[in-house]
CSV table of C-alpha atoms and ligand atoms in Angstrom, one decimal:
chain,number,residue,atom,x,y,z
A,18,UNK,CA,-40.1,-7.4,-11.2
A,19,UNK,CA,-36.9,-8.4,-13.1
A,20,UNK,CA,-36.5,-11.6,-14.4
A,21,UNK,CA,-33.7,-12.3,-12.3
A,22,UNK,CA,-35.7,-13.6,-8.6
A,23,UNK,CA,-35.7,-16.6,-6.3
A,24,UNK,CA,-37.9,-19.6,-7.1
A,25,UNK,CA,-40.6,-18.3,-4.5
A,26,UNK,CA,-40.6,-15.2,-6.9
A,27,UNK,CA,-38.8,-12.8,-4.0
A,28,UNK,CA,-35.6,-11.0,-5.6
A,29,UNK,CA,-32.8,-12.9,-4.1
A,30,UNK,CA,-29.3,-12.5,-2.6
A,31,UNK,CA,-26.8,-14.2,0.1
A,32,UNK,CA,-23.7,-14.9,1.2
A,33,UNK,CA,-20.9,-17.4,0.1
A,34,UNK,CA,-18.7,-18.6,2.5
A,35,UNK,CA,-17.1,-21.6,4.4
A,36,UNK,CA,-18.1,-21.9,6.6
A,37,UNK,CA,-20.7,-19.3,6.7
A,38,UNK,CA,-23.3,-20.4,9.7
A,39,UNK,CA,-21.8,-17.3,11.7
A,40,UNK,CA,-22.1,-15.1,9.1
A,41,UNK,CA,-24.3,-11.7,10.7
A,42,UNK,CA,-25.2,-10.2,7.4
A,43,UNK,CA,-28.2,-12.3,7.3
A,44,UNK,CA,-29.2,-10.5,10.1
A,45,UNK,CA,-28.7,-6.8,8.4
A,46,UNK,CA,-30.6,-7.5,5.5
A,47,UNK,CA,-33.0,-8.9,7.4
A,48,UNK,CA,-33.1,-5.8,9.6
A,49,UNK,CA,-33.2,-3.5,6.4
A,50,UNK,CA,-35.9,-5.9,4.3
A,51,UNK,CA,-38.0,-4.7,7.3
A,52,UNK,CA,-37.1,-1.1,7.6
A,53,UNK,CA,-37.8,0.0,3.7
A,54,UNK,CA,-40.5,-3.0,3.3
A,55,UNK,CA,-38.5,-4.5,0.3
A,56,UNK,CA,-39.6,-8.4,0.2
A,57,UNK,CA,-36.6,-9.8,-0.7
A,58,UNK,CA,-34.6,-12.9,0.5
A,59,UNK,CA,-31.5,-13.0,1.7
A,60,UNK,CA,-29.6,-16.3,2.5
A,61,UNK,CA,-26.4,-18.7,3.2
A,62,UNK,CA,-24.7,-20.4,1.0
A,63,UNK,CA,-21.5,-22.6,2.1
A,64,UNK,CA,-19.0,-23.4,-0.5
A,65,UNK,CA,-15.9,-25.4,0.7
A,66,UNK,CA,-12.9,-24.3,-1.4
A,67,UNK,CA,-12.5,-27.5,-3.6
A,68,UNK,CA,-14.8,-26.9,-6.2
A,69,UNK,CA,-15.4,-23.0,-5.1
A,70,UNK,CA,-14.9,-21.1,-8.8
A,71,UNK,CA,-17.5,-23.8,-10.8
A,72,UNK,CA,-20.2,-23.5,-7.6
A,73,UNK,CA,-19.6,-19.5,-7.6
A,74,UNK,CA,-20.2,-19.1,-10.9
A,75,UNK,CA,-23.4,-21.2,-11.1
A,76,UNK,CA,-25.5,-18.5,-8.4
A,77,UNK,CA,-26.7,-17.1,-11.2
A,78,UNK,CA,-28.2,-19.4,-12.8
A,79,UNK,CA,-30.3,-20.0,-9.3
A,80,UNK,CA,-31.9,-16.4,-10.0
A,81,UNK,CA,-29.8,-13.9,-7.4
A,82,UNK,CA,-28.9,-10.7,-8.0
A,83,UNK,CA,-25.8,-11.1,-6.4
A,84,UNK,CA,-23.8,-12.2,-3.0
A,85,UNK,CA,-21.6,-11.1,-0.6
A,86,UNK,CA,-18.4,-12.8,-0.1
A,87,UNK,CA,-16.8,-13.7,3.6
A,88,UNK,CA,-13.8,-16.0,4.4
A,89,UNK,CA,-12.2,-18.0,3.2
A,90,UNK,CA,-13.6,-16.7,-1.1
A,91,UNK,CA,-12.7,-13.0,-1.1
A,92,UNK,CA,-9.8,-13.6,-3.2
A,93,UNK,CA,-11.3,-16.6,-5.3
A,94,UNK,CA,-14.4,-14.7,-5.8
A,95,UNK,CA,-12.6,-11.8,-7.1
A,96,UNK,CA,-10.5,-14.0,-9.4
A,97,UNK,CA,-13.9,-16.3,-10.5
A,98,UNK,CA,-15.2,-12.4,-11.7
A,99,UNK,CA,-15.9,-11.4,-15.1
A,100,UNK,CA,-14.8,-7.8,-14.3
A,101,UNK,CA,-14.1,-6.1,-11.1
A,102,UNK,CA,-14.0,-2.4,-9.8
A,103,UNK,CA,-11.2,-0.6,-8.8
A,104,UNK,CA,-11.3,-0.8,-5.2
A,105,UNK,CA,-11.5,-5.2,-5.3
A,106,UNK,CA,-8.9,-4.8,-7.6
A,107,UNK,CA,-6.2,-2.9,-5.2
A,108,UNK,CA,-7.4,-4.0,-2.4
A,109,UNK,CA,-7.1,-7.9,-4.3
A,110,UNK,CA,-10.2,-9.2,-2.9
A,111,UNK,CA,-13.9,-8.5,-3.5
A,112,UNK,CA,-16.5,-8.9,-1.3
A,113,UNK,CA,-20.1,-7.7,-2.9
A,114,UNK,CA,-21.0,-10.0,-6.3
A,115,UNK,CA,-23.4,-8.3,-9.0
A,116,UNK,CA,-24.7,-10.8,-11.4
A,117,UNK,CA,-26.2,-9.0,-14.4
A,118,UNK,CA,-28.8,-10.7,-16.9
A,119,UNK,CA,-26.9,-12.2,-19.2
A,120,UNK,CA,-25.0,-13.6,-16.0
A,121,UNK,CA,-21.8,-11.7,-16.3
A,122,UNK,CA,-20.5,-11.3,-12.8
A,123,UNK,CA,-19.2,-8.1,-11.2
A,124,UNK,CA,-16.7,-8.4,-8.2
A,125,UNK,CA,-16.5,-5.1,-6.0
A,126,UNK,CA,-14.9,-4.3,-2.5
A,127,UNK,CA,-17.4,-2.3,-0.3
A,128,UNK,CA,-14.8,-2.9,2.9
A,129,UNK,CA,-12.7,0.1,2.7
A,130,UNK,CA,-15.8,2.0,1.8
A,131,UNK,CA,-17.4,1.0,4.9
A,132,UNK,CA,-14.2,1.5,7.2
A,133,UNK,CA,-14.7,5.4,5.6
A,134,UNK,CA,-18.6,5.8,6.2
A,135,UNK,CA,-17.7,4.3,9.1
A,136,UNK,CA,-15.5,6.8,10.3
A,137,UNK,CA,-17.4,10.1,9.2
A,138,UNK,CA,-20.0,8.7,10.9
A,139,UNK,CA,-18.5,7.9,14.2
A,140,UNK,CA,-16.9,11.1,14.3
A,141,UNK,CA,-18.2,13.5,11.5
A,142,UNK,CA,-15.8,16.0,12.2
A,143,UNK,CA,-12.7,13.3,11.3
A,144,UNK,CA,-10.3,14.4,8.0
A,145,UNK,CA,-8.4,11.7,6.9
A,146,UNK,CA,-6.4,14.5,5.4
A,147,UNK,CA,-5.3,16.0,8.9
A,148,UNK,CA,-2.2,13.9,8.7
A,149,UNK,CA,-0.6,10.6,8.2
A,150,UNK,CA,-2.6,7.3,9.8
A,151,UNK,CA,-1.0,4.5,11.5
A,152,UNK,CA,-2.2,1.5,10.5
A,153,UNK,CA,-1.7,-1.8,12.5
A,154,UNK,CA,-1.8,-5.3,10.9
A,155,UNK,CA,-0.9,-6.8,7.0
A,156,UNK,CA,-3.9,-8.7,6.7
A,157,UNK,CA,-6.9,-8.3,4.0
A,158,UNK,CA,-8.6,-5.4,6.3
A,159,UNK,CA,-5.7,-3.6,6.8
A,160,UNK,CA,-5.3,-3.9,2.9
A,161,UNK,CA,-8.7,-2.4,2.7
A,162,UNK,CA,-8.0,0.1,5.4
A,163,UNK,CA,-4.8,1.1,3.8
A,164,UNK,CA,-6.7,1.6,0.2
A,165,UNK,CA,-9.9,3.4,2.1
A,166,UNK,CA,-7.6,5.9,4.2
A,167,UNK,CA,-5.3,6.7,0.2
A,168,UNK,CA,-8.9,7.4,-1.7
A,169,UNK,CA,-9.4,9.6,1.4
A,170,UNK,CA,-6.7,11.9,1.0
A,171,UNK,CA,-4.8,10.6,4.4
A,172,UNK,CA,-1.1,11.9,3.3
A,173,UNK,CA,0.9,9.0,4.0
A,174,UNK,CA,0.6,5.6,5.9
A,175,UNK,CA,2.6,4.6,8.7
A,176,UNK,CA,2.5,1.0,8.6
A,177,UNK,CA,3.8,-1.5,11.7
A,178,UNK,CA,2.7,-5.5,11.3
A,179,UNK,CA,4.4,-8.2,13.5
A,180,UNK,CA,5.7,-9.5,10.0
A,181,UNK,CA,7.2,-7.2,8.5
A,182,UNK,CA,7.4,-8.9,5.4
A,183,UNK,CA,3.6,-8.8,5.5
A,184,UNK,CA,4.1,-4.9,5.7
A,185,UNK,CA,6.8,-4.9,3.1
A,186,UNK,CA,4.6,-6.1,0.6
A,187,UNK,CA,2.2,-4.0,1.2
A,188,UNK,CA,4.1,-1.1,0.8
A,189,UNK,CA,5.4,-2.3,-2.4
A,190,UNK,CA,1.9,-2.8,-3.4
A,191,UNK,CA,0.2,0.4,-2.3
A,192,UNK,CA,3.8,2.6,-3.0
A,193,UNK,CA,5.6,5.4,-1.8
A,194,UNK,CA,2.8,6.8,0.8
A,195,UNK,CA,2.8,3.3,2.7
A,196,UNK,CA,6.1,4.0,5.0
A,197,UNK,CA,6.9,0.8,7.1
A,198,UNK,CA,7.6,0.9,10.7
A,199,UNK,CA,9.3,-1.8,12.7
A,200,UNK,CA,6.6,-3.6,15.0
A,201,UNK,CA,8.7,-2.8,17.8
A,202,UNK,CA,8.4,1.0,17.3
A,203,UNK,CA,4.4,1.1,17.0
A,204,UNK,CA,3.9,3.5,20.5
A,205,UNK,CA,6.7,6.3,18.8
A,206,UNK,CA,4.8,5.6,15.2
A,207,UNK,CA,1.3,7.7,17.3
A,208,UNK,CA,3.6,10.8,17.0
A,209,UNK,CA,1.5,13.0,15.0
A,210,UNK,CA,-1.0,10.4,13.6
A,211,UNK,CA,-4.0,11.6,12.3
A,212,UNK,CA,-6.0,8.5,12.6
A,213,UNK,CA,-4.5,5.1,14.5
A,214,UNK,CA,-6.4,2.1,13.2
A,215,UNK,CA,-6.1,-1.9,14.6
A,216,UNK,CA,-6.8,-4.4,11.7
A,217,UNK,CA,-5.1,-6.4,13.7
A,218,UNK,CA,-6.7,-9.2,15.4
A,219,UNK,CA,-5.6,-8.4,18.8
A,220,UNK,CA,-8.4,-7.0,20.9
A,221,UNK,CA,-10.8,-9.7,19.9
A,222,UNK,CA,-12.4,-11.6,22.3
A,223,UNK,CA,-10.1,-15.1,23.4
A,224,UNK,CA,-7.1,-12.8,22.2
A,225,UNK,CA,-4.5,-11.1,23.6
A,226,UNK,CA,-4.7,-7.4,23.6
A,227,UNK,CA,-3.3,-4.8,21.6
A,228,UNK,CA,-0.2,-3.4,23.3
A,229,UNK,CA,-0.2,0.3,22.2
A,230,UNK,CA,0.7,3.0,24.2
A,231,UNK,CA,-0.9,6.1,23.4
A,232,UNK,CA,1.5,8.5,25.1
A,233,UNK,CA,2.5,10.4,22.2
A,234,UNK,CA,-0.7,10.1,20.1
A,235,UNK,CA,-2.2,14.0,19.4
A,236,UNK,CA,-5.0,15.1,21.5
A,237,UNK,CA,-6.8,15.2,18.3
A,238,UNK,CA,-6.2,11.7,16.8
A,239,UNK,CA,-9.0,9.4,15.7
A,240,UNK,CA,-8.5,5.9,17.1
A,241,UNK,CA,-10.7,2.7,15.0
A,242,UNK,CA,-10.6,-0.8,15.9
A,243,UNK,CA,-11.8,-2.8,13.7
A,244,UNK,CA,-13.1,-5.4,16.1
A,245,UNK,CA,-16.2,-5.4,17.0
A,246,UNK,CA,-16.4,-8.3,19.6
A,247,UNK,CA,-16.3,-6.6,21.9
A,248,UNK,CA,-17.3,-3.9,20.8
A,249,UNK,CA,-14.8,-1.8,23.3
A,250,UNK,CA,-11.4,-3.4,22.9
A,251,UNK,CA,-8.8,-2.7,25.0
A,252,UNK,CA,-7.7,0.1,22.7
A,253,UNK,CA,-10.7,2.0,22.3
A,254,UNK,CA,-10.8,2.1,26.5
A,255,UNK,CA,-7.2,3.3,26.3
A,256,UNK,CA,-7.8,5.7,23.7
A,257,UNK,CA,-11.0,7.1,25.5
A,258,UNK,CA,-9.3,7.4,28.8
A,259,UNK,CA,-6.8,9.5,27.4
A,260,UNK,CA,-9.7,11.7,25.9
A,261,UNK,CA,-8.6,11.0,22.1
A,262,UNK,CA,-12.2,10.1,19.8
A,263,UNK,CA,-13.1,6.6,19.3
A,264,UNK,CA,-14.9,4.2,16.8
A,265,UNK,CA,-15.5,0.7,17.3
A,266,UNK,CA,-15.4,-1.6,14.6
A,267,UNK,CA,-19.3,-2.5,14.1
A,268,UNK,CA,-20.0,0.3,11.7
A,269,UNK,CA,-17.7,-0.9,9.2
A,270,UNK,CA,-19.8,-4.3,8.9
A,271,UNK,CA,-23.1,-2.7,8.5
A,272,UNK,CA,-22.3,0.6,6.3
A,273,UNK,CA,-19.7,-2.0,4.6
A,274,UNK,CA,-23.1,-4.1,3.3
A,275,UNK,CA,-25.1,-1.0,2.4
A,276,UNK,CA,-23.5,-0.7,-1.7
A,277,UNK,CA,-24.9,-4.6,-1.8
A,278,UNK,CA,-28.4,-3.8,-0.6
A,279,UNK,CA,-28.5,-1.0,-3.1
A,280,UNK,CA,-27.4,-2.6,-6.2
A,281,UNK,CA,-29.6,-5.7,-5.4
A,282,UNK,CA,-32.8,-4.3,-3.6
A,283,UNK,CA,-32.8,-0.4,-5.0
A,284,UNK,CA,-32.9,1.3,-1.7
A,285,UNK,CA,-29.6,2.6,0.3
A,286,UNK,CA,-30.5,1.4,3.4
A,287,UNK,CA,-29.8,3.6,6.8
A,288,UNK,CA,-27.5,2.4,9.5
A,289,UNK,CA,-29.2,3.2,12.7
A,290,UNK,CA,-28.8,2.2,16.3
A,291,UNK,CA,-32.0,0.0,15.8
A,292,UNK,CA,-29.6,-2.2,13.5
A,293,UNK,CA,-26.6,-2.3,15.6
A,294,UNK,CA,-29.2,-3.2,18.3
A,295,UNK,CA,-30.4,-6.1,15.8
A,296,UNK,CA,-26.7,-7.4,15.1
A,297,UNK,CA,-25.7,-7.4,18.2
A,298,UNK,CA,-29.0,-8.2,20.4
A,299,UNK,CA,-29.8,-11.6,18.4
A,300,UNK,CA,-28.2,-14.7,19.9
A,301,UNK,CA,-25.7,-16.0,17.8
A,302,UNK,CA,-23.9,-12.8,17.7
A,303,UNK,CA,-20.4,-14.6,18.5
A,304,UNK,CA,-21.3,-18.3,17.0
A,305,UNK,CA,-24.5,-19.9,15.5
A,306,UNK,CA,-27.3,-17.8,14.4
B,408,ATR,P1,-7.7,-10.4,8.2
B,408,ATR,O1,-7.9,-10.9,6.8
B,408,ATR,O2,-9.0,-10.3,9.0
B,408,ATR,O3,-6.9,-9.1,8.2
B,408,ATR,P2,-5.4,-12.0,8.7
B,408,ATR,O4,-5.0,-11.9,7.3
B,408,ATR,O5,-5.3,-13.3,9.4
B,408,ATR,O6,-6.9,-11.5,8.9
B,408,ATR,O7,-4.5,-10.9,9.5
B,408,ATR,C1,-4.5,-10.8,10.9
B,408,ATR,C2,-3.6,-9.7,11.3
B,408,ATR,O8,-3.5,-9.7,12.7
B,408,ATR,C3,-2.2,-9.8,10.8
B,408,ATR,O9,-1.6,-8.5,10.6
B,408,ATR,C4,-1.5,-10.5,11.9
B,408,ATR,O10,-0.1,-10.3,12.0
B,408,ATR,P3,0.9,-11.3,11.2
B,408,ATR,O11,0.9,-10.9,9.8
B,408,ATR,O12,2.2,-11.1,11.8
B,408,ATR,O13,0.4,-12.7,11.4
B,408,ATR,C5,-2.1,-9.8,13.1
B,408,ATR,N1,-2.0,-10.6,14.3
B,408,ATR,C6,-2.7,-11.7,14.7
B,408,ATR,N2,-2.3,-12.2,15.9
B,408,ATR,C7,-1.3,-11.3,16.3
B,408,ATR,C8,-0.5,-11.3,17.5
B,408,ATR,N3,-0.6,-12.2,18.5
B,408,ATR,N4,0.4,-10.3,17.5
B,408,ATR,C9,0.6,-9.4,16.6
B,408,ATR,N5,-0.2,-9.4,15.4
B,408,ATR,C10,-1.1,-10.3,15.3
């Protein structure tokens, strides 16, 4: 075993957030120490914000391999980094922490990576290169969406957030293949849409739905919501009634967590319905674990 381990000798990782109580990757790694028979330790750790960058930048020194990242640190983790990969760096947030021996830390972004695994799993015969995607929302998932769906080869974005300036900035940040569309005209924005995502957080349960008429979508667009509670969101039953192919939003958590277990623990861990069973079976799911 490295030198790098917990103080009860298991090798050691978490996740920093705040607060971080509802946090389900616990539960995955939990799921997956079981499934390859890896004894490792995985726990919480809640940073407020005040503070955050001296805190973050001790976990080393406490023997972890490395952390995820959840709300509210994705940005402050990435900017707390020693060096980052390419993807934290476009998408401008990092959520998967490698701390090397000498205690250097490494800041990646494993969300748009598991939005794509994701995807060619849900539906393995999905191209992102079949045609432009419309991508719903401004937020840091849609920023990983938008960067996921580009590596992918998806031609151009379409993208519609109620702020527009949110969208605006986007495009400026991702360039010329991020087209804008007004809120407004989101239904006429389906028109020959490859792949229609939500990273919106309409849909989720105690919020409104997504309004999004699928009228004019193509028989053979992809529609991916990127909530997960519930799993179905209004869209997806929309989208399924119409016959178009669905994913929900779960996969992207668990194959987004699979690049940590990897670096940390050696193994690439399978997603399986046995752990979606696990994430979503345990109480706690929506609250305390
Ligand atoms: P995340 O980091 O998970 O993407 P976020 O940054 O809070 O979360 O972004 C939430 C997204 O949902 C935004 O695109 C937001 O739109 P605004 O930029 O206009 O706020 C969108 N959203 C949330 N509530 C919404 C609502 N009621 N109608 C339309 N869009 C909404």
């Amino acid at each position: 075993m490295s030198d790098e381990q917990t103080s009860d000798n298991r090798p050691g990782a978490g996740v920093v957030g705040w607060p971080v109580a509802h946090s389900k990757s616990p539960l995955i790694f939990a799921h997956w120490f079981a499934q390859t028979g890896i004894a490792g330790s995985y726990s919480r750790f809640a940073m407020p914000p005040e503070g955050f960058a001296e805190a973050f930048r001790a976990l080393p020194k406490a023997g972890l391999r490395g952390v995820n990242v959840t709300l509210p640190h994705k940005l402050a983790a990435l900017e707390a980094a020693d060096e980052a990969s390419a993807a934290a760096r476009a998408i401008g947030a990092a959520n998967t922490i490698c701390f090397a021996a000498d205690g250097r830390i490494f800041a990646d972004n494993t969300d748009g990576y598991g939005f794509i695994e994701n995807l060619r799993a849900g539906a393995p015969t999905w191209s992102a290169n079949a045609g432009p995607a419309l991508v719903l929302g401004a937020g840091g998932a849609a920023r990983a969406v938008i960067h996921a769906l580009l590596e992918a080869g998806a031609p151009a974005i379409r993208l519609a957030n109620r702020t527009g300036d949110k969208a605006e900035a986007l495009a400026e940040h991702f360039g010329p293949c991020v087209e804008v569309v007004d809120w407004t005209a989101r239904a006429t924005a389906t028109g020959g849409a490859a792949t229609i995502v939500n990273a919106t957080s309409l849909g989720m349960t105690g919020n409104p739905a997504l309004e999004l008429s699928l009228d004019d979508a193509p028989a053979t667009a992809l529609v991916c919501d990127i909530v997960y509670t519930p799993l179905e969101t209004p869209l997806l039953t929309a989208a399924r009634a119409r016959g178009l192919t669905t994913v929900d939003g779960l996969g992207m958590l668990l194959h987004q967590a699979r690049p940590g277990f990897q670096a940390w623990f050696g193994a690439d861990p399978a997603v399986t319905p046995a752990l979606r069973r696990a994430v979503l079976g345990k109480p706690g799911l929506e609250g305390q674990p």
